[in-house]
PDB file of C-alpha atoms in Angstrom:
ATOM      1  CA  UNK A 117       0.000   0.000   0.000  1.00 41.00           C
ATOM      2  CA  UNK A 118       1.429   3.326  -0.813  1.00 48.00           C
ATOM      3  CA  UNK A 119       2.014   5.499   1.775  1.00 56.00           C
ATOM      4  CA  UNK A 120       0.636   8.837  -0.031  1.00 69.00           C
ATOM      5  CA  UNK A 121      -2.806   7.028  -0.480  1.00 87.00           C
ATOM      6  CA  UNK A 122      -5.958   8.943   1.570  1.00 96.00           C
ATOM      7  CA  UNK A 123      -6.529   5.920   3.836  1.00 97.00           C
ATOM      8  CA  UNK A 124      -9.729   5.868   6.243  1.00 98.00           C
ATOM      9  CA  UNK A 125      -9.241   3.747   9.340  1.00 98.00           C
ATOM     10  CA  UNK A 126     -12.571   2.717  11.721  1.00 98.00           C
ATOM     11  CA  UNK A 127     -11.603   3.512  15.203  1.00 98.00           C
ATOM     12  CA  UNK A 128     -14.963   2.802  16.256  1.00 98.00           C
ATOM     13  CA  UNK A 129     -18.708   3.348  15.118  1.00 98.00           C
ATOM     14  CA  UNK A 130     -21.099   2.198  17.849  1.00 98.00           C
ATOM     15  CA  UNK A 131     -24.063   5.241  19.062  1.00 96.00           C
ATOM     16  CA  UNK A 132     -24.468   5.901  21.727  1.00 96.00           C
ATOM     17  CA  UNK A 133     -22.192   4.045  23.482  1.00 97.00           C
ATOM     18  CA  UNK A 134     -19.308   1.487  22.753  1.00 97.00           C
ATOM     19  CA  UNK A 135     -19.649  -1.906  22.972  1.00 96.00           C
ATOM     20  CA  UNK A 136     -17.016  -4.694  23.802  1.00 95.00           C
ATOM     21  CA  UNK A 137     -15.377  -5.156  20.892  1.00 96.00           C
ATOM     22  CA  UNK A 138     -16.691  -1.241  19.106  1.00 98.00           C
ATOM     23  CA  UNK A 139     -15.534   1.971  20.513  1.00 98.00           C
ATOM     24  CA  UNK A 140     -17.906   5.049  19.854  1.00 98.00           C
ATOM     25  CA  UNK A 141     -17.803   7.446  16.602  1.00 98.00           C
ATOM     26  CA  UNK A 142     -13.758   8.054  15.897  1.00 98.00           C
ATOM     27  CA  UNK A 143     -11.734   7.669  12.378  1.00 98.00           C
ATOM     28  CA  UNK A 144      -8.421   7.720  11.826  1.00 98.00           C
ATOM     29  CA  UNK A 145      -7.611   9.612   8.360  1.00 98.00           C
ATOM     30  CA  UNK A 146      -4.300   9.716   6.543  1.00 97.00           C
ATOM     31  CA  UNK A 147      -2.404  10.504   3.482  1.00 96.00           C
ATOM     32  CA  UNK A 148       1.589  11.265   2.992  1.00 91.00           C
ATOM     33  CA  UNK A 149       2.227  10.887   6.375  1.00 94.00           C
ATOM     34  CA  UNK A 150      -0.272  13.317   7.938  1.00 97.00           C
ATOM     35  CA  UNK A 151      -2.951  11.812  10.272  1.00 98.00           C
ATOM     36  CA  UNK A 152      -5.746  13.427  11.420  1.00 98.00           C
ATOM     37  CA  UNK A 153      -8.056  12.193  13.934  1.00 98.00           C
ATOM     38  CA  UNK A 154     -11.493  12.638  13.477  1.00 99.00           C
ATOM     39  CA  UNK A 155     -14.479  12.310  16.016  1.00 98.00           C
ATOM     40  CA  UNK A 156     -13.600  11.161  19.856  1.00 98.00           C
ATOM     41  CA  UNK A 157     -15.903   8.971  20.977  1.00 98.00           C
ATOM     42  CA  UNK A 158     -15.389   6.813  24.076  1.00 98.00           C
ATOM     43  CA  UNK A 159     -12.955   4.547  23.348  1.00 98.00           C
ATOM     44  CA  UNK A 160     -11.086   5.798  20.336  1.00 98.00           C
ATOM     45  CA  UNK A 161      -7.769   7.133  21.818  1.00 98.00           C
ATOM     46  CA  UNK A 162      -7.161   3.584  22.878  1.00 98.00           C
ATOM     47  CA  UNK A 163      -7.467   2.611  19.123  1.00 98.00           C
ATOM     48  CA  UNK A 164      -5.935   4.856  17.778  1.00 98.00           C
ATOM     49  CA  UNK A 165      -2.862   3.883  19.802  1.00 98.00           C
ATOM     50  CA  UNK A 166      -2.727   0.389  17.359  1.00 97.00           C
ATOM     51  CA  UNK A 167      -2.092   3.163  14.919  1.00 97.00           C
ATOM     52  CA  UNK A 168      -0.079   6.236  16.007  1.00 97.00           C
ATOM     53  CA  UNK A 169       0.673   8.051  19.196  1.00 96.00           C
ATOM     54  CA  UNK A 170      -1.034  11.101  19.898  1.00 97.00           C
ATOM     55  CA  UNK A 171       1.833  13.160  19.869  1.00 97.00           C
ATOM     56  CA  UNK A 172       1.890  11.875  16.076  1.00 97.00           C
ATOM     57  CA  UNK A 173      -1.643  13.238  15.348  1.00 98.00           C
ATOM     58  CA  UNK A 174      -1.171  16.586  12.944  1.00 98.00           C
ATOM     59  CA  UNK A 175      -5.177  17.424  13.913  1.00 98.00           C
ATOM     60  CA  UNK A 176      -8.440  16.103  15.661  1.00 98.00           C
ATOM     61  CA  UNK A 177     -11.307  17.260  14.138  1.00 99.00           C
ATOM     62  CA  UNK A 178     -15.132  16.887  16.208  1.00 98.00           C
ATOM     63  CA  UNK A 179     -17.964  16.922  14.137  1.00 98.00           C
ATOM     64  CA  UNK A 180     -19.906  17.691  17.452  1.00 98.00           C
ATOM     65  CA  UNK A 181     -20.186  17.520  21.092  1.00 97.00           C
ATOM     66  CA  UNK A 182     -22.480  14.681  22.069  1.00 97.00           C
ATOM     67  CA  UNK A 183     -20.374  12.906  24.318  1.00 97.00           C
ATOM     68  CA  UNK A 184     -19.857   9.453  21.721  1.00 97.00           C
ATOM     69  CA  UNK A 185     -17.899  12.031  19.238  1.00 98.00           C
ATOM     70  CA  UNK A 186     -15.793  13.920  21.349  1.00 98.00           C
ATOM     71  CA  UNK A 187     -15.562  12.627  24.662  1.00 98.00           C
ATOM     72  CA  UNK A 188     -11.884  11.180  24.368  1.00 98.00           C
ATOM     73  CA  UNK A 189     -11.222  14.304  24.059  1.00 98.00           C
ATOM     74  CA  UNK A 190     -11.274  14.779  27.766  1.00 97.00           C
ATOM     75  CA  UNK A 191      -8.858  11.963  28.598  1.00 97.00           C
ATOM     76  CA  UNK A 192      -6.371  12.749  25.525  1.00 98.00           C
ATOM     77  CA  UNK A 193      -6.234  16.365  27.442  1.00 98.00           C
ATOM     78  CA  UNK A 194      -4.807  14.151  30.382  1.00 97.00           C
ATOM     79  CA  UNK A 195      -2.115  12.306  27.924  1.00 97.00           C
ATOM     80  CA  UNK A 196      -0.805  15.262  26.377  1.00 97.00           C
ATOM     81  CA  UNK A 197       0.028  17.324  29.229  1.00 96.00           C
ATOM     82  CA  UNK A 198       0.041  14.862  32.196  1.00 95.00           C
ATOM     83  CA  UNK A 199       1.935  11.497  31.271  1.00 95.00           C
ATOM     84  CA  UNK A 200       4.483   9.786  28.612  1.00 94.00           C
ATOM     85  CA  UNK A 201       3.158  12.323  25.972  1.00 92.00           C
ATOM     86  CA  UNK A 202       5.594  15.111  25.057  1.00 90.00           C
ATOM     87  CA  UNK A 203       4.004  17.701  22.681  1.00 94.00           C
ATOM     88  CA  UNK A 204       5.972  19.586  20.377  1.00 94.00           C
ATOM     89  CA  UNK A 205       3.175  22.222  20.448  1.00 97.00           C
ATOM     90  CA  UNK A 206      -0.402  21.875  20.986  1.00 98.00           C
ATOM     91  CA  UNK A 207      -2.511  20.082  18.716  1.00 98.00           C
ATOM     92  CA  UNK A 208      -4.443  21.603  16.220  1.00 98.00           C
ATOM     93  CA  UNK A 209      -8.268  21.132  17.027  1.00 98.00           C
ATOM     94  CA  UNK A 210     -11.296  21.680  14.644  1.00 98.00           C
ATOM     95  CA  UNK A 211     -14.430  21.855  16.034  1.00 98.00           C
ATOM     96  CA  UNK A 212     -17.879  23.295  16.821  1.00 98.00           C
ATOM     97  CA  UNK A 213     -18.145  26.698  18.718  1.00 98.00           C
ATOM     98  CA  UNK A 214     -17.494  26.682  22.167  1.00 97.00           C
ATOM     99  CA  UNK A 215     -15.959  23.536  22.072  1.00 98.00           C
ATOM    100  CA  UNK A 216     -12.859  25.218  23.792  1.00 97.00           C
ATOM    101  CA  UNK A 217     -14.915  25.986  26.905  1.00 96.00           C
ATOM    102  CA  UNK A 218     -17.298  22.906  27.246  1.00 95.00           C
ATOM    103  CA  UNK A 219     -13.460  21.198  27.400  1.00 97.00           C
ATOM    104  CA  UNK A 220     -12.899  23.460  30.062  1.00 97.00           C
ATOM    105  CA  UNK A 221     -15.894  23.031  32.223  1.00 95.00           C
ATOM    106  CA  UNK A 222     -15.750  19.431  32.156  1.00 94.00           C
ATOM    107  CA  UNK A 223     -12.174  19.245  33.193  1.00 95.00           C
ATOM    108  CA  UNK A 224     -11.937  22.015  35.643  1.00 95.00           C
ATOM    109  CA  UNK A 225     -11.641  21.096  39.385  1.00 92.00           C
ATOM    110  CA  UNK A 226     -11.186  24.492  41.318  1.00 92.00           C
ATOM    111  CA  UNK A 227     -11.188  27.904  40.475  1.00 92.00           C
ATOM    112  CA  UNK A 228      -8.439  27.892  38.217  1.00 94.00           C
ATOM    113  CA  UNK A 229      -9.667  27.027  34.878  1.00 95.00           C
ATOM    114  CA  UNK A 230      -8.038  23.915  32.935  1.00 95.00           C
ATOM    115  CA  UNK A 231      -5.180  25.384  30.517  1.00 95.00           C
ATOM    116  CA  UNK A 232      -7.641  23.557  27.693  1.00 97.00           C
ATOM    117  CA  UNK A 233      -5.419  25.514  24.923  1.00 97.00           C
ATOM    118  CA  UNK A 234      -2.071  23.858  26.120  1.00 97.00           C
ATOM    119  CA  UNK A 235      -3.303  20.835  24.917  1.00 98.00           C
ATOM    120  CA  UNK A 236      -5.167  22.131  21.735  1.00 98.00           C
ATOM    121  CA  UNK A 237      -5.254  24.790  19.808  1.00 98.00           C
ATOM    122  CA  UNK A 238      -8.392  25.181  18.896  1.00 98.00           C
ATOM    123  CA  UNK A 239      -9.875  26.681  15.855  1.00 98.00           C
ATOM    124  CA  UNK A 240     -13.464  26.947  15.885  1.00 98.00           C
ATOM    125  CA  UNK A 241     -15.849  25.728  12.691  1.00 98.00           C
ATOM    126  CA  UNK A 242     -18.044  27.578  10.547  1.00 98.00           C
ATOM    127  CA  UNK A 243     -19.859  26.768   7.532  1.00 98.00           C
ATOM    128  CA  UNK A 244     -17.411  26.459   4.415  1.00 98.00           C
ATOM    129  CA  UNK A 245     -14.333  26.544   6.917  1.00 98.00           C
ATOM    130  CA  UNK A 246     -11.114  25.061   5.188  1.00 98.00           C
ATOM    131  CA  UNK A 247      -8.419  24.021   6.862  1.00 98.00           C
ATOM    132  CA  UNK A 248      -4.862  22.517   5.208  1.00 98.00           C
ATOM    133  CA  UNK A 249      -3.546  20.250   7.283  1.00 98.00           C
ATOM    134  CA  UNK A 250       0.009  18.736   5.466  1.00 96.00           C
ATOM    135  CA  UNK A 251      -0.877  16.545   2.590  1.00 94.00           C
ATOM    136  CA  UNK A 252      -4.619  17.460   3.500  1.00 97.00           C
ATOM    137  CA  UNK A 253      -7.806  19.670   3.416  1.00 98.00           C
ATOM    138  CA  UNK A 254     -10.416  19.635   5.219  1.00 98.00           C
ATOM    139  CA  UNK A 255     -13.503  21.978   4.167  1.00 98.00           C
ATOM    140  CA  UNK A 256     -16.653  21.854   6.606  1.00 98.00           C
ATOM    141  CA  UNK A 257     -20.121  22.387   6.476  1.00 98.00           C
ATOM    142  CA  UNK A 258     -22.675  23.008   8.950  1.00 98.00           C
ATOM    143  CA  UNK A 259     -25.630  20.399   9.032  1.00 98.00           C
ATOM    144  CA  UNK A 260     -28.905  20.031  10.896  1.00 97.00           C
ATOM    145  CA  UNK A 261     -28.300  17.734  14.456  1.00 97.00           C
ATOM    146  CA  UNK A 262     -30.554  20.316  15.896  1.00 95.00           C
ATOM    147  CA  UNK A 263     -27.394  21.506  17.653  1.00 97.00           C
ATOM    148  CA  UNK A 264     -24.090  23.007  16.133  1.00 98.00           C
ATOM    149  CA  UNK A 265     -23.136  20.112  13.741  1.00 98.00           C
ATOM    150  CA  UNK A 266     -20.374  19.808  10.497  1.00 98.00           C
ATOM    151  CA  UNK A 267     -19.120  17.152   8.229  1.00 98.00           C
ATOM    152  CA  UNK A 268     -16.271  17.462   6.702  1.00 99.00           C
ATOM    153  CA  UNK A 269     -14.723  16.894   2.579  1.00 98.00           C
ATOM    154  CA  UNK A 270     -11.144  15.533   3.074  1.00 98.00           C
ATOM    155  CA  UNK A 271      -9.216  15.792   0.038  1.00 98.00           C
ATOM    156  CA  UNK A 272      -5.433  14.468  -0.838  1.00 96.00           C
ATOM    157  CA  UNK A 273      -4.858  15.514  -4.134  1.00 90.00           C
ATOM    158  CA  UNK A 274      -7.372  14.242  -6.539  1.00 92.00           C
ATOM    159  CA  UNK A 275      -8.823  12.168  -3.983  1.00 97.00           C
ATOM    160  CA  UNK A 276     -11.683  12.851  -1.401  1.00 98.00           C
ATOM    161  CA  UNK A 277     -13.776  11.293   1.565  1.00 98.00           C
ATOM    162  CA  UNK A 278     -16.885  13.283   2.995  1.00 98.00           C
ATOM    163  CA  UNK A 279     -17.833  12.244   6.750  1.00 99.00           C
ATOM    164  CA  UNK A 280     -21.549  13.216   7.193  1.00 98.00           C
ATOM    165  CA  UNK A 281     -21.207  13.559  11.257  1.00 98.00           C
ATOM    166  CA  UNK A 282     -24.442  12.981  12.578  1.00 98.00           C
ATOM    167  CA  UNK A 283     -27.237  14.692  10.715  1.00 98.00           C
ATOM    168  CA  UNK A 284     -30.298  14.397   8.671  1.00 97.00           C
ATOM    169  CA  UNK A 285     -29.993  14.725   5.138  1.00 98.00           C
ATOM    170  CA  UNK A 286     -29.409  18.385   3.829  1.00 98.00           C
ATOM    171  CA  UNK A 287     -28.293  20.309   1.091  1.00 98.00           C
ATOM    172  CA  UNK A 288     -25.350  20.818   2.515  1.00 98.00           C
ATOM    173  CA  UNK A 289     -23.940  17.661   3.119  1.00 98.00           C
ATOM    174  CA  UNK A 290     -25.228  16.691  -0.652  1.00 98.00           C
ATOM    175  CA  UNK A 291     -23.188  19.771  -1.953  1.00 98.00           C
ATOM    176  CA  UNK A 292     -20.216  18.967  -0.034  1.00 98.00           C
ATOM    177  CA  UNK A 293     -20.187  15.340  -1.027  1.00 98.00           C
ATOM    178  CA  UNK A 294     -20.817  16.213  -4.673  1.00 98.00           C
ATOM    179  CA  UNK A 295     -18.570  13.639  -6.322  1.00 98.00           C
ATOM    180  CA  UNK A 296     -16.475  12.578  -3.893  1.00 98.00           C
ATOM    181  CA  UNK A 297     -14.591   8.923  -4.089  1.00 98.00           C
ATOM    182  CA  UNK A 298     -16.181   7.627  -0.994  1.00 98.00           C
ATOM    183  CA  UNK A 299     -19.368   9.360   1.326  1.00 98.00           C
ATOM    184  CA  UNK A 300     -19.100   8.043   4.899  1.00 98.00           C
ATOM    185  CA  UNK A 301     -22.382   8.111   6.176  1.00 98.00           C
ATOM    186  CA  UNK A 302     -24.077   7.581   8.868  1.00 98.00           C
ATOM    187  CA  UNK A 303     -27.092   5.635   9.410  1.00 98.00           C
ATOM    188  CA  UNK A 304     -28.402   5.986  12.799  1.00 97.00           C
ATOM    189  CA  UNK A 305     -31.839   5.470  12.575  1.00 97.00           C
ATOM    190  CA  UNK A 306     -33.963   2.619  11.234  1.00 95.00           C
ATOM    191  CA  UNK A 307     -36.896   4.824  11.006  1.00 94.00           C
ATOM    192  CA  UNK A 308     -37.558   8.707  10.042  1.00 91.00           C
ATOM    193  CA  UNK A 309     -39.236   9.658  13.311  1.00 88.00           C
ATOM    194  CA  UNK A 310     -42.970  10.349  12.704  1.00 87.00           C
ATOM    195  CA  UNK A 311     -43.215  13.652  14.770  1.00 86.00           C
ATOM    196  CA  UNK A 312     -40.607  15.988  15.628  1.00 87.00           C
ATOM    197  CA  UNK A 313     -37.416  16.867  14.022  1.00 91.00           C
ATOM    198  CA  UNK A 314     -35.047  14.114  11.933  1.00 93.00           C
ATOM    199  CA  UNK A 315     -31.325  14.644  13.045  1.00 94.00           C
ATOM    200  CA  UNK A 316     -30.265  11.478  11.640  1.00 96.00           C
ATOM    201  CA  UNK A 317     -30.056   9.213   8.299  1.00 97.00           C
ATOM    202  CA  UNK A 318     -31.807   6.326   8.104  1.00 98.00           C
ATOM    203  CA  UNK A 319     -30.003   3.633   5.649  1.00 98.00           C
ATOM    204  CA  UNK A 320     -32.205   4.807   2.780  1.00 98.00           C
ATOM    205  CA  UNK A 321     -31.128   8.323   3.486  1.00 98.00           C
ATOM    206  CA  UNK A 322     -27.441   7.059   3.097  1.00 98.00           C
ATOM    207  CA  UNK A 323     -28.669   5.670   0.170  1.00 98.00           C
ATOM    208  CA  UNK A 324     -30.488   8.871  -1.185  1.00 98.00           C
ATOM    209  CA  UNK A 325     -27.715  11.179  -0.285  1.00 98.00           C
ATOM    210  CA  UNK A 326     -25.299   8.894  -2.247  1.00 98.00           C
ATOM    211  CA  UNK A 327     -27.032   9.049  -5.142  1.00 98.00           C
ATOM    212  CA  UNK A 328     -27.891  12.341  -5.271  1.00 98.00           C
ATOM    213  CA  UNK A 329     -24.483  13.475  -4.498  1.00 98.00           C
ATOM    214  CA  UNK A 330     -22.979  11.280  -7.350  1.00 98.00           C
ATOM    215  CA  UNK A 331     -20.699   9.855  -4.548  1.00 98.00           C
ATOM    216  CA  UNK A 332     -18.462   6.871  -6.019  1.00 98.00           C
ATOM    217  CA  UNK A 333     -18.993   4.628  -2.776  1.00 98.00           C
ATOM    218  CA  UNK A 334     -20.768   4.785   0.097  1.00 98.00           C
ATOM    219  CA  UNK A 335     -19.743   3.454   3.582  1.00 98.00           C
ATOM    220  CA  UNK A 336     -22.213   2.982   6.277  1.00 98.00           C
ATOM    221  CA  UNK A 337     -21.530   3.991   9.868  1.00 98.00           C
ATOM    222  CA  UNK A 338     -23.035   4.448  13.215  1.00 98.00           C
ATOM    223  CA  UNK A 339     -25.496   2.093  12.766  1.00 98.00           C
ATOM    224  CA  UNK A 340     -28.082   2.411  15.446  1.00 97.00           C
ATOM    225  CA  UNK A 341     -29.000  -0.200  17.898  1.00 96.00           C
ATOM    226  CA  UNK A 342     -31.660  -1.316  16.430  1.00 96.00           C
ATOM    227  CA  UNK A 343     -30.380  -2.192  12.908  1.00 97.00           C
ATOM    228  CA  UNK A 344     -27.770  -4.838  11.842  1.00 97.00           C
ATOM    229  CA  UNK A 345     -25.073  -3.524   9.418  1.00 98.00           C
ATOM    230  CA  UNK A 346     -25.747  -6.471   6.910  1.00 98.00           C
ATOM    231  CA  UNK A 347     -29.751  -4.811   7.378  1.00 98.00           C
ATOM    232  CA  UNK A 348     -28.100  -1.328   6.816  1.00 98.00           C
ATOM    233  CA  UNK A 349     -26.038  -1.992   3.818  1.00 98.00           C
ATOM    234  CA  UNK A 350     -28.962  -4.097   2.475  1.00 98.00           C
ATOM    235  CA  UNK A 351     -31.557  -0.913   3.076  1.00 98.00           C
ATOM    236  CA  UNK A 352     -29.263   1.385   1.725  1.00 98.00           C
ATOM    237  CA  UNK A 353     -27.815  -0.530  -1.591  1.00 98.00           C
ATOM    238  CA  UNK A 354     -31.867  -0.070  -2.867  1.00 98.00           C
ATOM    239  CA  UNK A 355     -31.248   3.836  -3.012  1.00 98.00           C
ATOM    240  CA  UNK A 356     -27.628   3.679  -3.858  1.00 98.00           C
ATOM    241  CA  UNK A 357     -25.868   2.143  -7.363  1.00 97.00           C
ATOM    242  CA  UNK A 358     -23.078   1.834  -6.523  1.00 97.00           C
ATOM    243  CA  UNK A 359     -20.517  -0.004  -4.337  1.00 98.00           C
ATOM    244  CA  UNK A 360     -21.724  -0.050  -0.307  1.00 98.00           C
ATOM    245  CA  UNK A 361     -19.789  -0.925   2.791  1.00 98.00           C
ATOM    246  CA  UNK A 362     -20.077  -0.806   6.301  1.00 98.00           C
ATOM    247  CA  UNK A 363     -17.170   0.639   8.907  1.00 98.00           C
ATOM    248  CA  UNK A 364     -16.274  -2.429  10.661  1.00 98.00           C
ATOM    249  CA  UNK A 365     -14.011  -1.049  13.671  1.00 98.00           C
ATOM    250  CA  UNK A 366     -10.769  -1.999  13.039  1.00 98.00           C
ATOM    251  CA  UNK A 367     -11.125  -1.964   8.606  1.00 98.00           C
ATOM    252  CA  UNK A 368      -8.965   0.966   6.892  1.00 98.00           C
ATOM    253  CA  UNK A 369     -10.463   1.759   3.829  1.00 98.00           C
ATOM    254  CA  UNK A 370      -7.679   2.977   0.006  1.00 96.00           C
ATOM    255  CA  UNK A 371      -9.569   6.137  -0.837  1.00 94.00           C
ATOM    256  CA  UNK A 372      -9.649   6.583  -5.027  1.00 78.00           C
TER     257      UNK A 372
END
């Protein structure tokens, strides 16, 4: 394999909390040598460990702050100031608004706040934010979790992965995906709920937002609880024509 593919490894998928042998929402994406962790959830620093220390990582970006996308975050703040982690600088971290501060107030134990920022440096998403991040770049677009939500296009030259975060379908996410090499989506939900709002794809929405997007391959991830991921890749290959997958925790995935 050559080591200035984009390559997607599953650090873990399960919602809304990890399971024995499936950490929560985290992805470890690389290209050239740069590695940029994306999404936190419970259980993904220790994965990403089989991979690359964290004072490797050239970024983290959070899609959002429910707790199974970012809440690693909280002990990788531990590893890079308090242990066998010795930081060059701080990291580079992407994510929602305020994400700087909800670090904070989790971490903070007297009146003194946590020095969040000499762990991170934090740069705080908008929508169409772009970031270059060594061999990559990372655009982001805001998306409807009925609370401050992004995916994110990751591009290595003429290749590109979108990562939908958690969100219903939306025109952004099918604009940002418009022909990418592979849309990693997920598919939360095994139903559109009947009242109140939709924050999440169901496996047809995958499907649909595939399609519309003219993505080249579609990979299926955070599969709810009540779905299989043979039932979501089933459910969503009637929407979608071409080739779908699901992020088995653990796979890494040749981009283009």
């Amino acid at each position: 394999m050559s080591s200035d593919l984009l390559r997607l490894t599953v650090l873990g998928c399960a919602t809304p909390y990890a399971t024995l042998d499936n950490s929560c929402s985290g992805y470890l994406l690389s290209s050239g040598g740069t590695r940029v962790w994306v999404d936190a959830g419970s259980g993904t620093l220790a994965q990403l460990q089989r991979h690359v220390r964290l004072d490797e990582v050239d970024a983290i970006w959070i899609s959002h702050l429910h707790a199974d996308h970012s809440a690693d975050l909280l002990t990788a703040y531990y590893a890079a100031l308090f242990a066998d982690i010795q930081l060059a600088a701080p990291i580079p971290l992407y994510g929602p608004p305020g994400i700087a501060d909800r670090l904070a107030h989790f971490l903070t134990n007297t009146s003194t706040r946590s020095p969040v920022e000499s762990a991170f440096a934090v740069h705080e998403l908008d929508d169409g934010h772009q970031a270059h991040v060594g061999a990559l770049t990372l655009t982001s677009r805001a998306v409807a979790h009925g609370i401050p939500a992004f995916a994110v296009r990751i591009e290595a030259e003429d290749r590109s992965l979108v990562y939908s975060g958690d969100t219903a379908p939306c025109a952004n996410l099918t604009r940002l995906a418009e022909g990418c090499d592979v849309l990693l989506c997920e598919a939360e939900s095994a139903q559109a709920p009947a009242e109140g709002e939709q924050v999440h794809h169901t496996p047809e929405d995958a499907g649909d937002t595939a399609s519309r997007a003219r993505a080249g391959r579609l990979i299926v991830t955070h599969v709810g609880r009540f779905l299989t991921p043979q039932q979501a890749v089933a459910r969503a290959s009637a929407r979608f024509d071409g080739p779908v997958d699901y992020a088995a925790p653990g796979v890494t995935f040749s981009i283009g």
